[in-house]
Amino acid sequence: MSSTQLPDIPASEEASLSRPKILERDRLRHTWDYTLVTSAMSPYTVAADDQELVVDAPSGNVAIVVPAVASSEGRRLRVSVHSLAGHTVTTTAADSSNINGSASLSHSAYTSKGLACLNGKWLAY
């Protein structure tokens, strides 16, 4: 069995090897922007910069209101529900438009649903 000797590392590069380089794209990949929504905030109107809502409803029902379809074309949003403890979480649209053909969308505990506004309609997936 033979061994191979590794080449020497120039002193100018050696210092940079002692700490990992974190690229900006890698740093951003590991961030998670969410808004915690509780029953005290109900009804919660989705803000322009909301991307994901984490809903915790052990002390009361939560109503979520997504923006009107006219101002939301192409928008995506995720609603993740933690605990319900017998309460409800429902989503409706500000302009009374339907979500998947219904006036409101019900959520179950420990589930996550995506919402997308496409072709003038809110769709859940």
Tab-separated table of C-alpha atoms in Angstrom:
chain	number	residue	atom	x	y	z
A	1	MET	CA	0.000	0.000	0.000
A	2	SER	CA	1.499	3.318	-1.003
A	3	SER	CA	0.747	6.718	0.380
A	4	THR	CA	0.418	9.917	-1.562
A	5	GLN	CA	1.739	13.117	-0.115
A	6	LEU	CA	-0.546	16.087	-0.372
A	7	PRO	CA	0.926	19.311	-1.728
A	8	ASP	CA	1.692	22.133	0.671
A	9	ILE	CA	-0.936	24.830	0.996
A	10	PRO	CA	0.361	28.364	0.430
A	11	ALA	CA	0.326	30.489	3.613
A	12	SER	CA	-1.948	33.020	1.903
A	13	GLU	CA	-4.683	30.353	1.566
A	14	GLU	CA	-4.120	28.530	4.849
A	15	ALA	CA	-5.900	31.114	7.024
A	16	SER	CA	-9.070	30.899	4.949
A	17	LEU	CA	-9.279	27.126	5.462
A	18	SER	CA	-9.744	27.402	9.226
A	19	ARG	CA	-13.291	28.746	8.912
A	20	PRO	CA	-16.007	27.707	6.479
A	21	LYS	CA	-17.101	30.114	3.817
A	22	ILE	CA	-20.822	30.671	3.858
A	23	LEU	CA	-22.198	31.840	0.576
A	24	GLU	CA	-25.028	34.362	0.634
A	25	ARG	CA	-27.300	31.961	-1.227
A	26	ASP	CA	-26.664	29.248	1.399
A	27	ARG	CA	-27.393	31.653	4.239
A	28	LEU	CA	-30.688	32.662	2.664
A	29	ARG	CA	-31.653	29.075	1.985
A	30	HIS	CA	-31.724	28.392	5.728
A	31	THR	CA	-33.969	31.254	6.778
A	32	TRP	CA	-37.645	30.808	7.451
A	33	ASP	CA	-39.960	33.790	7.382
A	34	TYR	CA	-43.292	33.109	9.022
A	35	THR	CA	-45.977	34.897	10.992
A	36	LEU	CA	-47.367	33.284	14.131
A	37	VAL	CA	-51.147	33.728	14.265
A	38	THR	CA	-53.137	33.099	17.446
A	39	SER	CA	-56.793	33.423	18.389
A	40	ALA	CA	-56.026	36.796	20.010
A	41	MET	CA	-55.215	38.096	16.497
A	42	SER	CA	-58.397	36.758	14.889
A	43	PRO	CA	-59.578	37.724	12.362
A	44	TYR	CA	-56.074	37.949	10.934
A	45	THR	CA	-55.767	39.788	7.613
A	46	VAL	CA	-52.811	38.484	5.609
A	47	ALA	CA	-50.142	41.170	5.231
A	48	ALA	CA	-48.405	41.990	1.958
A	49	ASP	CA	-45.134	40.385	3.093
A	50	ASP	CA	-46.624	37.221	4.656
A	51	GLN	CA	-45.380	34.030	3.026
A	52	GLU	CA	-46.222	31.456	5.671
A	53	LEU	CA	-48.623	31.570	8.573
A	54	VAL	CA	-48.108	29.259	11.522
A	55	VAL	CA	-51.412	29.067	13.370
A	56	ASP	CA	-51.707	28.038	17.009
A	57	ALA	CA	-55.329	27.908	18.187
A	58	PRO	CA	-55.501	26.087	21.544
A	59	SER	CA	-57.414	28.968	23.175
A	60	GLY	CA	-59.954	29.934	20.494
A	61	ASN	CA	-61.051	29.917	16.873
A	62	VAL	CA	-58.911	31.638	14.236
A	63	ALA	CA	-60.200	33.319	11.090
A	64	ILE	CA	-57.694	34.167	8.352
A	65	VAL	CA	-58.569	36.628	5.594
A	66	VAL	CA	-56.552	36.497	2.368
A	67	PRO	CA	-56.400	39.590	0.125
A	68	ALA	CA	-58.819	40.181	-2.732
A	69	VAL	CA	-58.004	38.289	-5.921
A	70	ALA	CA	-57.736	41.530	-7.919
A	71	SER	CA	-54.585	42.484	-6.002
A	72	SER	CA	-53.172	38.983	-5.507
A	73	GLU	CA	-52.686	37.404	-8.938
A	74	GLY	CA	-49.720	35.023	-8.810
A	75	ARG	CA	-49.387	35.187	-5.031
A	76	ARG	CA	-48.631	32.074	-2.986
A	77	LEU	CA	-49.125	31.559	0.720
A	78	ARG	CA	-48.839	28.598	3.102
A	79	VAL	CA	-50.995	28.075	6.199
A	80	SER	CA	-49.622	25.584	8.718
A	81	VAL	CA	-51.806	24.722	11.699
A	82	HIS	CA	-50.304	23.529	14.955
A	83	SER	CA	-52.864	22.671	17.626
A	84	LEU	CA	-56.591	23.296	17.632
A	85	ALA	CA	-57.778	21.846	20.988
A	86	GLY	CA	-61.323	21.669	19.651
A	87	HIS	CA	-61.272	25.064	17.953
A	88	THR	CA	-61.464	25.911	14.254
A	89	VAL	CA	-59.199	27.613	11.741
A	90	THR	CA	-60.852	28.916	8.580
A	91	THR	CA	-59.628	30.988	5.662
A	92	THR	CA	-61.816	33.337	3.621
A	93	ALA	CA	-61.084	35.929	0.939
A	94	ALA	CA	-61.430	39.674	1.586
A	95	ASP	CA	-63.581	40.121	-1.506
A	96	SER	CA	-65.832	37.149	-0.667
A	97	SER	CA	-64.461	35.199	-3.630
A	98	ASN	CA	-64.347	31.445	-3.269
A	99	ILE	CA	-61.395	29.282	-2.284
A	100	ASN	CA	-61.567	25.995	-4.200
A	101	GLY	CA	-65.191	26.787	-5.016
A	102	SER	CA	-66.276	27.274	-1.370
A	103	ALA	CA	-66.899	30.384	0.700
A	104	SER	CA	-64.223	29.295	3.193
A	105	LEU	CA	-61.430	26.787	3.654
A	106	SER	CA	-61.220	24.729	6.858
A	107	HIS	CA	-57.911	23.579	8.300
A	108	SER	CA	-57.120	20.533	10.429
A	109	ALA	CA	-54.609	20.303	13.249
A	110	TYR	CA	-51.006	19.527	12.312
A	111	THR	CA	-51.549	20.114	8.607
A	112	SER	CA	-50.261	22.581	6.070
A	113	LYS	CA	-52.062	23.931	3.008
A	114	GLY	CA	-50.748	26.046	0.200
A	115	LEU	CA	-52.848	28.795	-1.344
A	116	ALA	CA	-52.288	30.335	-4.752
A	117	CYS	CA	-54.153	33.093	-6.529
A	118	LEU	CA	-54.364	32.101	-10.185
A	119	ASN	CA	-56.671	33.333	-12.936
A	120	GLY	CA	-58.729	35.427	-10.518
A	121	LYS	CA	-59.319	32.576	-8.050
A	122	TRP	CA	-57.805	31.404	-4.786
A	123	LEU	CA	-56.856	27.743	-5.005
A	124	ALA	CA	-55.779	25.494	-2.122
A	125	TYR	CA	-53.371	22.630	-2.631
